[in-house]
Amino acid sequence: MSNPLTRIIGKMLTAGSAKTQLLSGTTTVRAVGGLGNLDSQVRDEINAGKRIGPRLIACNSAITVKGGHMEGSVSYGADSIPEMIEFIDNTAKAGADWIKIMITGGVLDAKKLGEPGEMKMNYEQVKACVDEAHKLGLKTCAHIESPEGIKCAIECGIDSIEHGSKLTPELITKCKENNSVIVITFSAAIPISYLDIEMQNKEMAKANGKVLTKDMISCAKTALENGIVIGLGTDTGCPYVTHYDMWRELEYFHHYANVSREFALYTGT
């Protein structure tokens, strides 16, 4: 993003991906973590009729700590809480609709077998980010792939939990009290778990992918049983997840959460 030419290329890719989403049948996209402020720029151009694309809800770049999930690509790693607050303020000024927070690590950057969602941010950091976003009138969403991460997010007032993990009775109660929703993303976990993907730490990624898939299935079923609102996402950009296969997420939700296709469509829309 420091090079003008690559920023232009990045914007072209972003705009092309948005158009692909629309042509594949997806009419509203929530982009929860992107390159700089490109998503809100493309959104404004779509709204102005300059580009073809779906309704776009933009988070722009996410916030995390140094060494946090996706730092340096779709998230910014801050050294301190004041720096996090400054980043959120600037992201809001750039036109973000939501603020994305990377609370835990993920499958592809996990360092321990059986732990796909290592905690990266602490309670005080998450609370400061959520409070600042809410003060600005923006909702918050968080990348989470562990029960500890969900607990931290809910206690800090996160509005939307992305991916998910096991829900304990305590977390179910807190989730309902805060009106937090959970956005399931089977599309990102299942290929890593079951396909022979060539990547670094392949065995660890596959094992942690299976842990995440199992926990996500449990999360979806538990949430539905307890009246917690679920949404569907794809985590597009992960291995084997394209900008044109939201249909696949609907089918995964139908199959793994054991719901009707009609309910899967309802959940996805």
CSV table of N, CA, C and O in Angstrom, one decimal, residues 204-252:
chain,number,residue,atom,x,y,z
A,204,MET,N,-0.1,-29.0,10.5
A,204,MET,CA,-0.7,-28.2,11.6
A,204,MET,C,-2.0,-27.5,11.1
A,204,MET,O,-3.0,-27.4,11.8
A,205,ALA,N,-1.9,-26.9,9.9
A,205,ALA,CA,-3.1,-26.2,9.4
A,205,ALA,C,-4.3,-27.2,9.2
A,205,ALA,O,-5.4,-26.8,9.5
A,206,LYS,N,-4.0,-28.4,8.7
A,206,LYS,CA,-5.1,-29.3,8.5
A,206,LYS,C,-5.7,-29.8,9.9
A,206,LYS,O,-6.9,-29.8,10.0
A,207,ALA,N,-4.8,-30.1,10.8
A,207,ALA,CA,-5.3,-30.5,12.2
A,207,ALA,C,-6.1,-29.4,12.8
A,207,ALA,O,-7.2,-29.6,13.4
A,208,ASN,N,-5.6,-28.1,12.8
A,208,ASN,CA,-6.3,-27.0,13.4
A,208,ASN,C,-7.5,-26.7,12.6
A,208,ASN,O,-8.5,-26.2,13.2
A,209,GLY,N,-7.5,-26.9,11.3
A,209,GLY,CA,-8.7,-26.7,10.5
A,209,GLY,C,-9.8,-27.6,10.9
A,209,GLY,O,-11.0,-27.2,11.0
A,210,LYS,N,-9.5,-28.9,11.2
A,210,LYS,CA,-10.5,-29.8,11.7
A,210,LYS,C,-11.0,-29.4,13.1
A,210,LYS,O,-12.2,-29.6,13.3
A,211,VAL,N,-10.2,-28.9,13.9
A,211,VAL,CA,-10.6,-28.4,15.2
A,211,VAL,C,-11.6,-27.3,15.0
A,211,VAL,O,-12.7,-27.2,15.6
A,212,LEU,N,-11.3,-26.3,14.2
A,212,LEU,CA,-12.1,-25.2,13.9
A,212,LEU,C,-13.5,-25.6,13.3
A,212,LEU,O,-14.5,-25.1,13.7
A,213,THR,N,-13.4,-26.5,12.3
A,213,THR,CA,-14.6,-27.0,11.7
A,213,THR,C,-15.6,-27.6,12.7
A,213,THR,O,-16.8,-27.3,12.7
A,214,LYS,N,-15.0,-28.5,13.5
A,214,LYS,CA,-15.8,-29.2,14.6
A,214,LYS,C,-16.4,-28.1,15.5
A,214,LYS,O,-17.6,-28.2,15.8
A,215,ASP,N,-15.6,-27.2,15.9
A,215,ASP,CA,-16.1,-26.1,16.9
A,215,ASP,C,-17.1,-25.2,16.2
A,215,ASP,O,-18.1,-24.8,16.8
A,216,MET,N,-17.0,-25.0,14.9
A,216,MET,CA,-17.9,-24.1,14.2
A,216,MET,C,-19.2,-24.8,14.0
A,216,MET,O,-20.3,-24.1,14.1
A,217,ILE,N,-19.2,-26.1,13.7
A,217,ILE,CA,-20.5,-26.8,13.6
A,217,ILE,C,-21.2,-26.8,14.9
A,217,ILE,O,-22.4,-26.5,15.0
A,218,SER,N,-20.5,-27.0,16.0
A,218,SER,CA,-21.0,-27.0,17.4
A,218,SER,C,-21.6,-25.6,17.7
A,218,SER,O,-22.7,-25.5,18.2
A,219,CYS,N,-20.9,-24.6,17.3
A,219,CYS,CA,-21.3,-23.2,17.5
A,219,CYS,C,-22.6,-22.9,16.8
A,219,CYS,O,-23.5,-22.3,17.4
A,220,ALA,N,-22.7,-23.3,15.5
A,220,ALA,CA,-23.9,-23.0,14.7
A,220,ALA,C,-25.1,-23.7,15.3
A,220,ALA,O,-26.2,-23.1,15.5
A,221,LYS,N,-24.9,-25.0,15.7
A,221,LYS,CA,-26.1,-25.7,16.2
A,221,LYS,C,-26.5,-25.2,17.6
A,221,LYS,O,-27.7,-25.0,17.8
A,222,THR,N,-25.5,-24.9,18.4
A,222,THR,CA,-25.8,-24.4,19.8
A,222,THR,C,-26.5,-23.0,19.7
A,222,THR,O,-27.5,-22.7,20.4
A,223,ALA,N,-26.0,-22.2,18.8
A,223,ALA,CA,-26.6,-20.8,18.6
A,223,ALA,C,-28.1,-20.9,18.2
A,223,ALA,O,-28.9,-20.3,18.7
A,224,LEU,N,-28.3,-21.8,17.2
A,224,LEU,CA,-29.7,-22.0,16.7
A,224,LEU,C,-30.6,-22.5,17.8
A,224,LEU,O,-31.7,-22.1,17.9
A,225,GLU,N,-30.1,-23.4,18.6
A,225,GLU,CA,-30.9,-24.0,19.6
A,225,GLU,C,-31.3,-23.0,20.7
A,225,GLU,O,-32.3,-23.2,21.4
A,226,ASN,N,-30.4,-22.0,20.8
A,226,ASN,CA,-30.6,-21.0,21.9
A,226,ASN,C,-31.1,-19.6,21.4
A,226,ASN,O,-31.0,-18.7,22.2
A,227,GLY,N,-31.5,-19.6,20.2
A,227,GLY,CA,-32.1,-18.3,19.7
A,227,GLY,C,-31.1,-17.2,19.4
A,227,GLY,O,-31.5,-16.0,19.4
A,228,ILE,N,-29.9,-17.6,19.2
A,228,ILE,CA,-28.9,-16.5,18.9
A,228,ILE,C,-28.8,-16.4,17.4
A,228,ILE,O,-28.8,-17.3,16.6
A,229,VAL,N,-28.9,-15.1,16.9
A,229,VAL,CA,-28.9,-14.8,15.5
A,229,VAL,C,-27.6,-15.2,14.8
A,229,VAL,O,-26.5,-14.9,15.3
A,230,ILE,N,-27.8,-15.9,13.7
A,230,ILE,CA,-26.6,-16.4,12.9
A,230,ILE,C,-26.7,-15.7,11.5
A,230,ILE,O,-27.7,-15.5,10.9
A,231,GLY,N,-25.5,-15.3,11.0
A,231,GLY,CA,-25.3,-14.9,9.7
A,231,GLY,C,-24.4,-15.8,9.0
A,231,GLY,O,-23.7,-16.6,9.6
A,232,LEU,N,-24.3,-15.7,7.7
A,232,LEU,CA,-23.3,-16.5,6.9
A,232,LEU,C,-22.3,-15.6,6.1
A,232,LEU,O,-22.7,-14.6,5.6
A,233,GLY,N,-21.1,-16.1,6.2
A,233,GLY,CA,-20.0,-15.4,5.4
A,233,GLY,C,-19.2,-16.5,4.7
A,233,GLY,O,-19.4,-17.7,4.9
A,234,THR,N,-18.2,-16.0,4.0
A,234,THR,CA,-17.3,-17.0,3.3
A,234,THR,C,-15.8,-16.9,3.7
A,234,THR,O,-15.1,-17.8,3.5
A,235,ASP,N,-15.4,-15.7,4.3
A,235,ASP,CA,-14.0,-15.5,4.5
A,235,ASP,C,-13.2,-15.6,3.2
A,235,ASP,O,-12.2,-16.2,3.1
A,236,THR,N,-13.8,-15.0,2.2
A,236,THR,CA,-13.2,-15.0,0.8
A,236,THR,C,-11.7,-14.5,0.8
A,236,THR,O,-11.4,-13.6,1.5
A,237,GLY,N,-10.9,-15.2,0.1
A,237,GLY,CA,-9.5,-15.0,0.1
A,237,GLY,C,-8.7,-16.1,0.7
A,237,GLY,O,-7.5,-16.3,0.4
A,238,CYS,N,-9.3,-16.9,1.6
A,238,CYS,CA,-8.7,-18.1,2.1
A,238,CYS,C,-8.6,-19.1,1.0
A,238,CYS,O,-9.2,-19.0,0.0
A,239,PRO,N,-7.7,-20.1,1.2
A,239,PRO,CA,-7.5,-21.2,0.1
A,239,PRO,C,-8.8,-21.8,-0.3
A,239,PRO,O,-9.7,-22.2,0.5
A,240,TYR,N,-9.1,-21.8,-1.6
A,240,TYR,CA,-10.2,-22.4,-2.3
A,240,TYR,C,-11.5,-21.6,-2.0
A,240,TYR,O,-12.6,-22.1,-2.3
A,241,VAL,N,-11.4,-20.4,-1.5
A,241,VAL,CA,-12.7,-19.6,-1.3
A,241,VAL,C,-12.6,-18.4,-2.3
A,241,VAL,O,-11.8,-17.5,-2.2
A,242,THR,N,-13.5,-18.4,-3.2
A,242,THR,CA,-13.5,-17.4,-4.3
A,242,THR,C,-14.6,-16.3,-4.0
A,242,THR,O,-15.4,-16.4,-3.1
A,243,HIS,N,-14.6,-15.3,-4.9
A,243,HIS,CA,-15.6,-14.3,-4.7
A,243,HIS,C,-17.0,-14.6,-5.4
A,243,HIS,O,-17.9,-13.8,-5.5
A,244,TYR,N,-17.1,-15.9,-5.9
A,244,TYR,CA,-18.3,-16.2,-6.5
A,244,TYR,C,-19.0,-17.5,-6.0
A,244,TYR,O,-19.9,-18.0,-6.6
A,245,ASP,N,-18.6,-17.9,-4.8
A,245,ASP,CA,-19.3,-19.1,-4.3
A,245,ASP,C,-19.9,-19.0,-2.9
A,245,ASP,O,-19.8,-19.9,-2.1
A,246,MET,N,-20.7,-17.9,-2.8
A,246,MET,CA,-21.6,-17.8,-1.6
A,246,MET,C,-22.6,-19.0,-1.6
A,246,MET,O,-23.0,-19.5,-0.5
A,247,TRP,N,-22.9,-19.5,-2.8
A,247,TRP,CA,-23.8,-20.6,-2.9
A,247,TRP,C,-23.3,-21.8,-2.1
A,247,TRP,O,-24.1,-22.6,-1.5
A,248,ARG,N,-22.0,-22.0,-2.1
A,248,ARG,CA,-21.4,-23.1,-1.4
A,248,ARG,C,-21.5,-23.0,0.1
A,248,ARG,O,-21.8,-24.0,0.8
A,249,GLU,N,-21.4,-21.8,0.6
A,249,GLU,CA,-21.7,-21.5,2.1
A,249,GLU,C,-23.1,-21.9,2.5
A,249,GLU,O,-23.3,-22.5,3.5
A,250,LEU,N,-24.0,-21.6,1.6
A,250,LEU,CA,-25.4,-22.0,1.9
A,250,LEU,C,-25.6,-23.5,2.0
A,250,LEU,O,-26.3,-24.0,2.9
A,251,GLU,N,-24.9,-24.2,1.1
A,251,GLU,CA,-25.0,-25.6,1.1
A,251,GLU,C,-24.3,-26.2,2.3
A,251,GLU,O,-24.8,-27.2,2.9
A,252,TYR,N,-23.1,-25.7,2.6
A,252,TYR,CA,-22.4,-26.1,3.8
A,252,TYR,C,-23.3,-26.0,5.1
A,252,TYR,O,-23.4,-26.8,5.9
